[in-house]
Coordinates of C-alpha atoms in Angstrom, one line a residue:
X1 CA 104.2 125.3 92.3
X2 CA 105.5 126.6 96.1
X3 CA 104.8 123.8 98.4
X4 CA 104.7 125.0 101.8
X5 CA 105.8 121.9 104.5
X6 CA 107.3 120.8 107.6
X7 CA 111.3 119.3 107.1
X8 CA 113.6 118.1 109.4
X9 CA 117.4 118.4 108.8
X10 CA 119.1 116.2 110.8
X11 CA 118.5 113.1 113.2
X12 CA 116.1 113.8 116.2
X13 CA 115.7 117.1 115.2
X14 CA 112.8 119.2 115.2
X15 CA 110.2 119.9 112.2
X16 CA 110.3 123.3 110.9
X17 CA 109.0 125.5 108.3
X18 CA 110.3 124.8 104.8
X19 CA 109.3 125.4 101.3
X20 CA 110.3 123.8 98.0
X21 CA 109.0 124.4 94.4
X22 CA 107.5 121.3 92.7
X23 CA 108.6 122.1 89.2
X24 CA 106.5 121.3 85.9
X25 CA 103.7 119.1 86.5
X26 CA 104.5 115.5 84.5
X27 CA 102.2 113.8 82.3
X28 CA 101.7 110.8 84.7
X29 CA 101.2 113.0 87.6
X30 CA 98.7 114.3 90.2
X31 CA 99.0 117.5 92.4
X32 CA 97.2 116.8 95.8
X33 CA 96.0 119.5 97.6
X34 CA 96.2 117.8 101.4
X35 CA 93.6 118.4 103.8
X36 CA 94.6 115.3 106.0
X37 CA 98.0 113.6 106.7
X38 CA 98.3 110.7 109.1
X39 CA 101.4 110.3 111.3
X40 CA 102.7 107.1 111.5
X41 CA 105.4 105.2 113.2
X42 CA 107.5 105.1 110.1
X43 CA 107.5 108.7 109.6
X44 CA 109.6 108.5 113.1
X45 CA 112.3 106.0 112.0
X46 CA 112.7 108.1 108.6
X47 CA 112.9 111.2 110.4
X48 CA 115.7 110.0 112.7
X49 CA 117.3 107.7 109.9
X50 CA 116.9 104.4 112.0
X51 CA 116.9 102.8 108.6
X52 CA 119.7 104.5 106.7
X53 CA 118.1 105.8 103.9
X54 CA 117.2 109.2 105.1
X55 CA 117.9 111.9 103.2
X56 CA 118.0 115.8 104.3
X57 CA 115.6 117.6 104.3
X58 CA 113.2 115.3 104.7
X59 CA 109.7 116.2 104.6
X60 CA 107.7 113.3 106.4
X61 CA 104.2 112.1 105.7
X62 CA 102.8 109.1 103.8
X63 CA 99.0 108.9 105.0
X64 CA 97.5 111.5 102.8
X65 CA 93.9 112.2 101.8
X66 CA 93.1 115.2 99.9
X67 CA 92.0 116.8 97.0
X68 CA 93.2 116.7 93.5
X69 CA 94.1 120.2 92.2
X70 CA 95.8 119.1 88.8
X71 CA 96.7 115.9 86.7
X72 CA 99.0 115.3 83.7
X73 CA 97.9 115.2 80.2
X74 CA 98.6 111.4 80.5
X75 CA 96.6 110.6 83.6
X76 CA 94.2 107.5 83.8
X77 CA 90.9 107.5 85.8
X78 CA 91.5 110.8 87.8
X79 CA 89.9 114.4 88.2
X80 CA 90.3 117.4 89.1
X81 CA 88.3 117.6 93.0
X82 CA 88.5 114.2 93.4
X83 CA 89.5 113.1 97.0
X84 CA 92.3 110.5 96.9
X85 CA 94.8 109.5 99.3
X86 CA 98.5 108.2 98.9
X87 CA 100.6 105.8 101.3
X88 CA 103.8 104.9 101.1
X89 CA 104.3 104.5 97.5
X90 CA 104.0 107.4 95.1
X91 CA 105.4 105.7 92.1
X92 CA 106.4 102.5 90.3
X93 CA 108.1 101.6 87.0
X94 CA 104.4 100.3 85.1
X95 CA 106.4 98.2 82.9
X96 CA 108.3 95.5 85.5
X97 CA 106.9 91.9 86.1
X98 CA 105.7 92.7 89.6
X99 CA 103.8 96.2 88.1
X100 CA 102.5 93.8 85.0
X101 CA 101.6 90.8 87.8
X102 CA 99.2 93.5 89.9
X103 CA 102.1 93.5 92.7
X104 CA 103.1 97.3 92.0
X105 CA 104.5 97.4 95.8
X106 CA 107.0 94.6 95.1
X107 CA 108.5 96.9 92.1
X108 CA 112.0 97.2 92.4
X109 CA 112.4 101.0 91.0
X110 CA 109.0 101.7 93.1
X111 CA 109.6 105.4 94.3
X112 CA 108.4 106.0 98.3
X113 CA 106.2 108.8 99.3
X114 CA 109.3 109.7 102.1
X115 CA 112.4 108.6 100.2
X116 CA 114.5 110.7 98.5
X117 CA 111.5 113.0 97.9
X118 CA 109.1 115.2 100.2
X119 CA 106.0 113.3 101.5
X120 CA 102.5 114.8 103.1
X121 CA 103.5 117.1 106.2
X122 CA 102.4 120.1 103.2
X123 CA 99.9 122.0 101.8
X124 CA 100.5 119.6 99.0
X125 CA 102.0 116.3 97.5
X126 CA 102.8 115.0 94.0
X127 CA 102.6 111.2 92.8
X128 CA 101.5 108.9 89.9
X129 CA 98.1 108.7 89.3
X130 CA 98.3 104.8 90.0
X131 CA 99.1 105.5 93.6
X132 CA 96.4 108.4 94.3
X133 CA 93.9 106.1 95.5
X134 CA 89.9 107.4 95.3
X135 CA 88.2 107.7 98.7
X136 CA 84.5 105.6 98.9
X137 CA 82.3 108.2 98.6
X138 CA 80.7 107.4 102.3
X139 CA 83.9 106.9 103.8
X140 CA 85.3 110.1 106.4
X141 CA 88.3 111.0 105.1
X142 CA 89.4 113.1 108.2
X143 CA 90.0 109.5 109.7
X144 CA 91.0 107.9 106.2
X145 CA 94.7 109.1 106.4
X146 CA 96.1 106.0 108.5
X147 CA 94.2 102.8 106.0
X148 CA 96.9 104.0 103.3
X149 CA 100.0 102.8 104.9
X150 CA 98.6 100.9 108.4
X151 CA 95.2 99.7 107.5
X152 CA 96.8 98.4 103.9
X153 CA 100.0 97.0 106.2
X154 CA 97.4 94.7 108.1
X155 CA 94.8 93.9 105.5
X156 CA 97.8 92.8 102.9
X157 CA 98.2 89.5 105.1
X158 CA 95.0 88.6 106.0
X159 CA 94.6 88.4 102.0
X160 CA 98.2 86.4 101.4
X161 CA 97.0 83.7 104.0
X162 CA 94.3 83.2 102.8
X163 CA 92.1 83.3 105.8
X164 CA 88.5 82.0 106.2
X165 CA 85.8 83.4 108.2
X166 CA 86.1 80.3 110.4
X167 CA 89.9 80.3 111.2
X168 CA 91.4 81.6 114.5
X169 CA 94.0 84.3 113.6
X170 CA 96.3 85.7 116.6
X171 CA 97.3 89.2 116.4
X172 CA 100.7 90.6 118.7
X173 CA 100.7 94.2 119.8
X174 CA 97.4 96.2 119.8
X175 CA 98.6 99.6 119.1
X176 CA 98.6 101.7 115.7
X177 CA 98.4 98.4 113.5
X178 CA 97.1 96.1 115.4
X179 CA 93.8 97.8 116.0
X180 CA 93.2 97.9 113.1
X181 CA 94.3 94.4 112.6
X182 CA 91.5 93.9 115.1
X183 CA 88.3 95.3 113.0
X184 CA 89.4 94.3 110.0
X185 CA 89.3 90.5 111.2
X186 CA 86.4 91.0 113.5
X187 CA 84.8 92.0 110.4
X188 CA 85.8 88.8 108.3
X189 CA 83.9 86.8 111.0
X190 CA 87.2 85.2 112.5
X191 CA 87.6 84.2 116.0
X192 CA 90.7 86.9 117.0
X193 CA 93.0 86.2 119.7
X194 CA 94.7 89.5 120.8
X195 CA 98.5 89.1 122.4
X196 CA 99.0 92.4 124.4
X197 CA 101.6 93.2 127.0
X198 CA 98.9 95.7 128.8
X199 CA 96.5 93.9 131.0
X200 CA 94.6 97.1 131.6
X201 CA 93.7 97.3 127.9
X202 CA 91.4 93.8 127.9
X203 CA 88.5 95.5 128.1
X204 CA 89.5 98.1 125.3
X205 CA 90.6 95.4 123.2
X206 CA 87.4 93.3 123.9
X207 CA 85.7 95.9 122.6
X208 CA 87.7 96.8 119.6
X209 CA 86.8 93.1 118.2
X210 CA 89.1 91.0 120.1
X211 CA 87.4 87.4 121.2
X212 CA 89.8 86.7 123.6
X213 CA 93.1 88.3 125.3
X214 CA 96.3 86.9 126.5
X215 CA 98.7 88.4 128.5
X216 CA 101.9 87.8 126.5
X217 CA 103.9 87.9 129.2
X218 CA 102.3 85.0 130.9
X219 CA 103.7 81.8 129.0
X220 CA 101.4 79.7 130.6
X221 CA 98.6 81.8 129.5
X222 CA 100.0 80.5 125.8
X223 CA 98.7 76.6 126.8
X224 CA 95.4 77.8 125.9
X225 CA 95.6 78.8 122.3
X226 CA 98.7 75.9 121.4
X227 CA 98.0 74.7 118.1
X228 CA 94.7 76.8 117.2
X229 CA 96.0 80.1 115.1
X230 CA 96.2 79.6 111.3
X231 CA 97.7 83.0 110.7
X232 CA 99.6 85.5 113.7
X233 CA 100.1 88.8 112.8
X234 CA 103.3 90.4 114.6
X235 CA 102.6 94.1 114.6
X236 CA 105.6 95.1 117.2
X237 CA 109.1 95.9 116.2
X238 CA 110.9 94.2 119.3
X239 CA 112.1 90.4 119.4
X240 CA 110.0 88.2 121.1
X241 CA 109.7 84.9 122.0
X242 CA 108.9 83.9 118.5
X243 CA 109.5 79.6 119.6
X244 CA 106.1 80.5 122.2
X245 CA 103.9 82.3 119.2
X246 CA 105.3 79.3 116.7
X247 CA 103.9 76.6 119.5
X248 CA 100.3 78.3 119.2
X249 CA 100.1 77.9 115.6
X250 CA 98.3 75.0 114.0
X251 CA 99.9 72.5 111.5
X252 CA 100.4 75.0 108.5
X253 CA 100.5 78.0 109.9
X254 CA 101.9 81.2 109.0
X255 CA 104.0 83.4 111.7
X256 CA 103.6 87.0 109.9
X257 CA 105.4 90.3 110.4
X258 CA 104.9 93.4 109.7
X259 CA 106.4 95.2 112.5
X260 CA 110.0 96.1 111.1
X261 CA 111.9 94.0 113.9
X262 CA 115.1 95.6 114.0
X263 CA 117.3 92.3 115.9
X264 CA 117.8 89.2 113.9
X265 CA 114.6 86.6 114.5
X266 CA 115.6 83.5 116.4
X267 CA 113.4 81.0 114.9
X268 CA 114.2 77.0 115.6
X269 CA 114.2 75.0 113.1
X270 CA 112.4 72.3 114.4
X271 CA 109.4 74.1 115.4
X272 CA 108.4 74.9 111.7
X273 CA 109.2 71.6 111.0
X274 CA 107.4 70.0 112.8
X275 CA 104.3 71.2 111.8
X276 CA 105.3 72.0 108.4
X277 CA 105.1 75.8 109.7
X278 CA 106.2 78.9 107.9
X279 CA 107.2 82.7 109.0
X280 CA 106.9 85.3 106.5
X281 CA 106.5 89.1 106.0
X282 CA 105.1 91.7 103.8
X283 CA 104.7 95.5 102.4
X284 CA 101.8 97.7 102.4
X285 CA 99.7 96.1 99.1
X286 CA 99.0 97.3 95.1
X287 CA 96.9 99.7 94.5
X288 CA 94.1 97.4 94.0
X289 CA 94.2 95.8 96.8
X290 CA 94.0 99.6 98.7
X291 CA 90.9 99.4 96.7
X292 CA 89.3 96.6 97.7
X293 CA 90.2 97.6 101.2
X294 CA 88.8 100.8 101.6
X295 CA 85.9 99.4 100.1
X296 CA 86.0 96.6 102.6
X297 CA 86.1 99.5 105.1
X298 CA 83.6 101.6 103.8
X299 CA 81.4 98.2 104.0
X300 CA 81.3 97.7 107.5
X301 CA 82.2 101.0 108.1
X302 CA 85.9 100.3 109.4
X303 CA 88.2 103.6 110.9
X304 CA 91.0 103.7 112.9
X305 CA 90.6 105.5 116.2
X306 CA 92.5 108.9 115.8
X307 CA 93.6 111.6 117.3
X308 CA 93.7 115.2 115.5
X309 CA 96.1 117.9 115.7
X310 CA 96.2 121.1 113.4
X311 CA 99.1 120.5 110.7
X312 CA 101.2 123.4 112.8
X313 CA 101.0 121.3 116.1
X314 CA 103.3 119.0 114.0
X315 CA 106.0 118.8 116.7
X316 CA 103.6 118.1 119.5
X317 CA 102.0 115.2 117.6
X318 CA 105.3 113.5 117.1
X319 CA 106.2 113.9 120.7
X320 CA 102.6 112.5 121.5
X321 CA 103.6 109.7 119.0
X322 CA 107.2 109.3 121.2
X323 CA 105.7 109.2 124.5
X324 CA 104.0 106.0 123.4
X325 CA 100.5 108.1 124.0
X326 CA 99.0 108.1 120.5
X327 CA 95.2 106.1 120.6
X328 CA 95.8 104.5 118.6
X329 CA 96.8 106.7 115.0
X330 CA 97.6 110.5 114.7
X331 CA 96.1 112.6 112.0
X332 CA 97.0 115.9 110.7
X333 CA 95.0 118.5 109.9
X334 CA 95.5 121.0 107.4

């Protein structure tokens, strides 16, 4: 099958026109027919190889929702004009012990939608049936695109820590992730501190489910949460004063990232110790827990806030997305 798609060749360079043939259909596999692609942050460092793995041309996209056209004689639980939607994993190996232990993510051959293979920027995208994930029936999927890669980013710790509908949980950064971070504990009936750099956005945030805002550039506006956050979600990619989030933690808390921080992170010793702290990280989740997310979403009726361009407007949304103007997640239209 002709795919036609959107490639850049080379670092900073611009999307253009390209077209590949997908070859034979496999047994395990699913052709999506994309009506949706979300752009996300990620698809920027790919494209620009700010993690050296990059390979030329690269088709970007791993937000997809759209409608399955074929499947392989081997496929499980999948139909033809089903809508489904794919993250950042297409594939993984079925047979390792993170696949057999329900953490497909974690598998080490797992295959991403945007490495070494052509993601979502398309008329269509192959993957394992595993990966193409159905859409709740109730559920919008023109806004669905971003939940495969950031809703499933934030929603993957909130499940890890364990958090209660009675704990305080701190989120850093409300952009892309961390709105969504936002609903998704609103929702779980937590008390949400919101860390944002912007003072102007208080108001915005208040109203996107934050119970409280402080301006992280303040430290003295850290005395009044010191000790009181079970879980913090980091969703930025710069270094921080990580000692100031550690001090607002209580005894037992978790210092989580999922904002791919590029510098080392200068954590002191002492300050975990202390209070018998830890800091950890994570991946988008399994497929099951997508699952029980969107359904979690569907629930309480949980989007991102988008913004749509046609799928030909490509460039322009990934300029939006690089002049920092995206509110909050960009979705592609085909």
């Amino acid at each position: 099958m002709k795919v036609n798609a959107y490639a850049v060749h080379e670092p900073k360079g611009k999307l253009q026109p390209y077209s590949y043939e997908l070859g034979q259909i496999g047994p395990e596999d699913v052709d999506i027919k994309v009506n949706y692609c979300g752009v996300c942050h990620s698809d920027l460092s790919m494209m620009n190889n700010e993690w050296g793995m990059t390979e030329y041309p690269l088709v970007p996209g791993h937000e997809v929702v759209g409608e399955i056209i074929a499947i392989g004689s081997a496929v499980k639980n999948l139909k033809v004009g089903q809508t489904v939607g794919m993250g950042w994993f297409s594939e993984s190996c079925m047979s390792c012990s993170h696949c057999m232990g329900g953490d497909h993510n974690m598998c080490d051959n797992a295959e991403g939608t945007i490495v070494g293979r052509h993601g979502g920027f398309a008329d269509h995208v192959r993957g394992h049936w595993s990966w193409a994930i159905p859409i709740p029936e109730t559920m919008d999927p023109s806004k669905a695109g971003p939940l495969f890669c950031g809703g499933a980013t934030v929603f993957n710790p909130i499940v890890i820590a364990g958090v209660q509908p009675t704990d305080s949980v701190g989120v850093i950064g409300i952009g892309g992730l961390g709105h969504l971070a936002l609903k998704f504990l609103k929702a779980w009936g937590c008390e949400v501190i919101a860390f944002s750099s912007n003072p102007d956005k208080k108001e915005e945030i208040l109203a996107m489910g934050a119970t409280k805002v402080i301006n992280s550039r303040d430290p003295k506006a850290f005395e009044s949460v010191k000790g009181k956050l079970k879980l913090i979600l980091n969703t930025t990619n710069v270094s921080l004063d990580w000692d100031a989030y550690l001090s607002a933690l209580t005894k037992k808390g978790k210092l989580h990232t999922v904002g791919a921080v590029l510098e080392p992170m200068e954590i002191p010793a002492f300050s975990l110790i202390a209070g018998d702290k830890s800091v950890g990280g994570s991946t988008v989740g399994s497929p099951e827990l997508t699952k029980k997310m969107l359904n979690f979403c569907a629930r309480h009726e949980i989007y991102p806030i988008v913004e749509q361009f046609p799928m030909e407007s490509v460039n322009q949304a990934i300029q939006h997305l690089k002049d920092g103007k995206a509110r909050f997640r960009i979705v592609l239209k085909n």
